């Protein structure tokens, strides 16, 4: 089973991809995570991408297609979840071509539906444990003890540099202009399904599990 989680920034794609990874062993392929790792490692790609990411703009299709192509080569025939990719028609085309060459295919595209006002609130308040990556939110999900991670006891937390109101406006505009049209592309292929991304994360996970099947 190979799937795409499609939705605007803050819709919960990462959370749900991690759930599918834990529950079913599918491999999460997040281009955002790959780019942040490249920035942290100070690679050439990372250096060029940093300002683009911080501004909330899209990194060029060439870079993204190269990143995802490399990962698809590495995972062999394991099931995967594309998280945050494709974001443009060119990326969707390139992924179709790469998968065809490998005799693999996309089985399901799941749209996480969330309205813009909720996304801004979600994204501007989110932070993660610097040690284990557990996710929190200033309003919706504070650690049980302030300053201490519920999962690992870590005491350092981090926020993404692009999770601010200005970058979020640009990210949402990029989503509506360049990514949302992909919904139609996959609807025409007959593989698009939608879930209510405004429900509680556990409930969204149940909706996704029902679509993915046993
Ligand atoms: P994300 O973690 O998916 O929200 O991605 C964070 C940022 O990385 C985005 O706002 C873009 O600047 C960049 N990025 C991640 N994935 C892509 C992609 N598929 N195409 C273009 N830019 C991307």
XYZ file of C-alpha atoms and ligand atoms in Angstrom:
237
model
C 0.000 0.000 0.000
C 1.536 3.297 -1.122
C -0.185 6.506 -0.222
C -0.034 10.268 -0.204
C -1.250 12.439 2.661
C -2.337 15.648 1.013
C -3.365 18.780 2.852
C -2.322 22.282 3.843
C 0.466 23.036 6.337
C -0.708 22.145 9.835
C -3.377 19.698 8.639
C -1.757 16.848 10.584
C 0.046 15.027 7.761
C 3.172 14.404 9.833
C 1.220 13.186 12.869
C -0.824 10.777 10.766
C 2.192 9.577 8.771
C 3.942 8.763 12.056
C 0.851 6.859 13.187
C 0.856 4.788 9.983
C 4.571 4.196 10.325
C 4.181 2.937 13.921
C 1.011 0.928 13.321
C 1.791 -0.612 9.952
C 5.501 -0.203 9.280
C 4.997 1.994 6.223
C 7.924 4.332 5.525
C 7.233 8.054 6.010
C 8.811 10.127 3.248
C 8.590 13.788 4.280
C 10.415 16.263 2.048
C 10.049 18.904 4.797
C 11.941 16.626 7.226
C 14.563 15.861 4.553
C 15.090 19.568 3.899
C 15.288 20.439 7.621
C 17.879 17.667 8.040
C 19.852 19.135 5.116
C 19.677 22.615 6.708
C 20.848 21.231 10.077
C 23.696 19.325 8.409
C 24.762 22.433 6.461
C 24.756 20.686 3.053
C 24.680 22.693 -0.205
C 20.984 21.850 -0.651
C 20.316 22.900 2.945
C 22.123 26.218 2.559
C 20.156 27.088 -0.554
C 16.814 25.921 0.910
C 16.985 27.687 4.292
C 15.856 31.165 3.179
C 13.140 29.712 0.941
C 11.734 27.578 3.771
C 11.844 30.456 6.272
C 9.921 32.666 3.827
C 7.268 29.943 3.417
C 7.939 29.578 -0.315
C 8.330 26.329 -2.239
C 11.754 24.798 -2.859
C 12.392 24.116 -6.566
C 10.895 21.019 -8.163
C 14.364 19.752 -9.266
C 15.608 19.610 -5.680
C 12.454 17.920 -4.423
C 12.341 15.344 -7.202
C 16.007 14.480 -6.564
C 15.373 14.095 -2.811
C 12.343 11.891 -3.202
C 13.915 9.846 -6.015
C 16.880 9.010 -3.808
C 14.600 7.848 -0.967
C 12.390 5.778 -3.266
C 15.553 4.029 -4.471
C 16.569 3.298 -0.884
C 13.314 1.782 0.375
C 13.076 -0.998 -2.200
C 9.574 -2.453 -2.315
C 8.433 -1.326 1.150
C 5.114 0.529 1.477
C 5.477 4.284 1.794
C 3.589 7.430 2.748
C 4.379 10.656 0.919
C 4.041 13.516 3.424
C 4.259 17.062 2.056
C 5.051 15.882 -1.446
C 4.002 16.301 -4.220
C 3.185 19.985 -3.862
C 3.125 20.941 -7.571
C 1.904 19.385 -10.813
C 5.521 18.928 -11.955
C 6.319 16.961 -8.783
C 3.199 14.806 -9.201
C 4.178 14.008 -12.801
C 7.764 13.198 -11.854
C 6.620 10.890 -9.039
C 4.231 9.070 -11.388
C 7.075 8.590 -13.867
C 9.524 7.355 -11.224
C 7.016 4.896 -9.813
C 6.093 3.578 -13.256
C 9.780 2.941 -13.969
C 9.961 0.908 -10.746
C 6.723 -0.940 -11.559
C 5.163 0.549 -8.437
C 2.043 2.660 -8.036
C 0.081 4.949 -5.760
C -2.894 3.170 -4.225
C -4.516 5.973 -2.274
C -4.365 9.740 -1.827
C -5.915 10.939 1.439
C -6.873 14.577 1.721
C -6.893 16.036 5.252
C -9.529 18.775 5.200
C -8.956 21.698 7.591
C -10.036 25.333 7.240
C -7.404 28.096 7.025
C -8.290 29.873 10.293
C -7.713 26.681 12.276
C -4.415 26.015 10.484
C -2.911 29.352 11.481
C -3.836 28.767 15.133
C -2.415 25.237 15.063
C 0.851 26.061 13.366
C 1.769 29.213 15.271
C 1.441 27.399 18.631
C 3.219 24.138 17.892
C 6.541 22.928 19.277
C 8.352 19.608 19.661
C 10.650 17.903 22.130
C 14.214 18.463 20.916
C 15.224 14.975 22.069
C 12.436 12.626 20.915
C 10.369 14.777 18.551
C 7.055 14.425 20.462
C 4.671 17.160 19.340
C 2.992 19.765 21.607
C 0.916 22.929 21.326
C 0.724 26.074 23.478
C -3.069 25.835 23.731
C -4.170 22.361 22.673
C -1.514 20.041 24.048
C 0.838 21.274 26.742
C 3.142 18.755 28.450
C 1.577 17.418 31.707
C 4.420 19.135 33.586
C 5.478 22.452 32.051
C 8.921 22.242 30.458
C 9.183 18.432 30.653
C 8.427 16.111 27.735
C 5.678 13.565 28.562
C 7.309 10.919 26.371
C 11.010 11.039 27.242
C 11.449 13.507 30.123
C 13.497 15.829 27.892
C 13.581 19.489 28.931
C 14.501 21.143 25.650
C 11.917 22.039 23.060
C 12.111 23.581 19.616
C 9.899 25.491 17.235
C 10.158 25.493 13.449
C 11.536 28.736 12.058
C 8.703 28.837 9.481
C 5.874 28.346 12.016
C 5.110 32.065 12.289
C 2.142 34.074 11.019
C 3.982 35.748 8.093
C 5.535 32.551 6.663
C 2.256 30.724 7.274
C 0.376 33.187 5.049
C 2.827 32.448 2.206
C 2.668 28.680 2.845
C -1.130 28.726 2.701
C -1.110 30.792 -0.503
C 1.347 28.310 -2.067
C -0.915 25.437 -0.990
C -4.045 26.926 -2.527
C -2.324 28.023 -5.762
C -0.067 25.055 -6.473
C -0.975 22.039 -4.327
C -4.777 22.063 -4.038
C -5.148 21.578 -7.844
C -3.537 18.140 -7.346
C -6.765 17.033 -5.641
C -8.431 17.059 -9.039
C -5.484 15.266 -10.633
C -5.838 12.347 -8.202
C -9.655 12.466 -8.216
C -9.497 11.846 -11.961
C -7.210 8.856 -11.313
C -9.937 7.527 -8.974
C -7.650 7.262 -5.923
C -8.629 10.358 -3.900
C -10.431 10.066 -0.535
C -10.986 12.764 2.072
C -11.104 12.806 5.861
C -12.150 15.469 8.363
C -8.784 16.769 9.552
C -10.427 18.979 12.192
C -11.326 16.033 14.410
C -9.070 14.870 17.269
C -5.850 13.228 15.991
C -6.950 9.772 17.238
C -10.234 10.151 15.405
C -8.481 11.250 12.199
C -6.255 8.164 12.559
C -9.380 5.975 12.784
C -10.816 7.577 9.631
C -7.536 6.936 7.807
C -7.304 3.348 9.062
C -10.802 2.700 7.728
C -9.744 3.929 4.279
C -6.447 2.042 4.221
C -8.196 -1.168 5.282
C -6.930 -4.180 7.222
P 6.680 20.892 5.528
O 7.458 20.333 6.683
O 6.118 19.820 4.624
O 5.654 21.894 5.953
O 7.745 21.689 4.628
C 8.436 22.809 5.139
C 8.945 23.658 3.985
O 9.871 22.892 3.201
C 7.894 24.121 2.983
O 7.218 25.306 3.409
C 8.742 24.365 1.743
O 9.520 25.543 1.850
C 9.706 23.184 1.804
N 9.147 21.979 1.150
C 8.845 20.781 1.739
N 8.352 19.909 0.851
C 8.315 20.561 -0.335
C 7.879 20.204 -1.638
N 7.365 18.991 -1.906
N 7.993 21.132 -2.628
C 8.515 22.361 -2.379
N 8.925 22.767 -1.174
C 8.828 21.878 -0.150
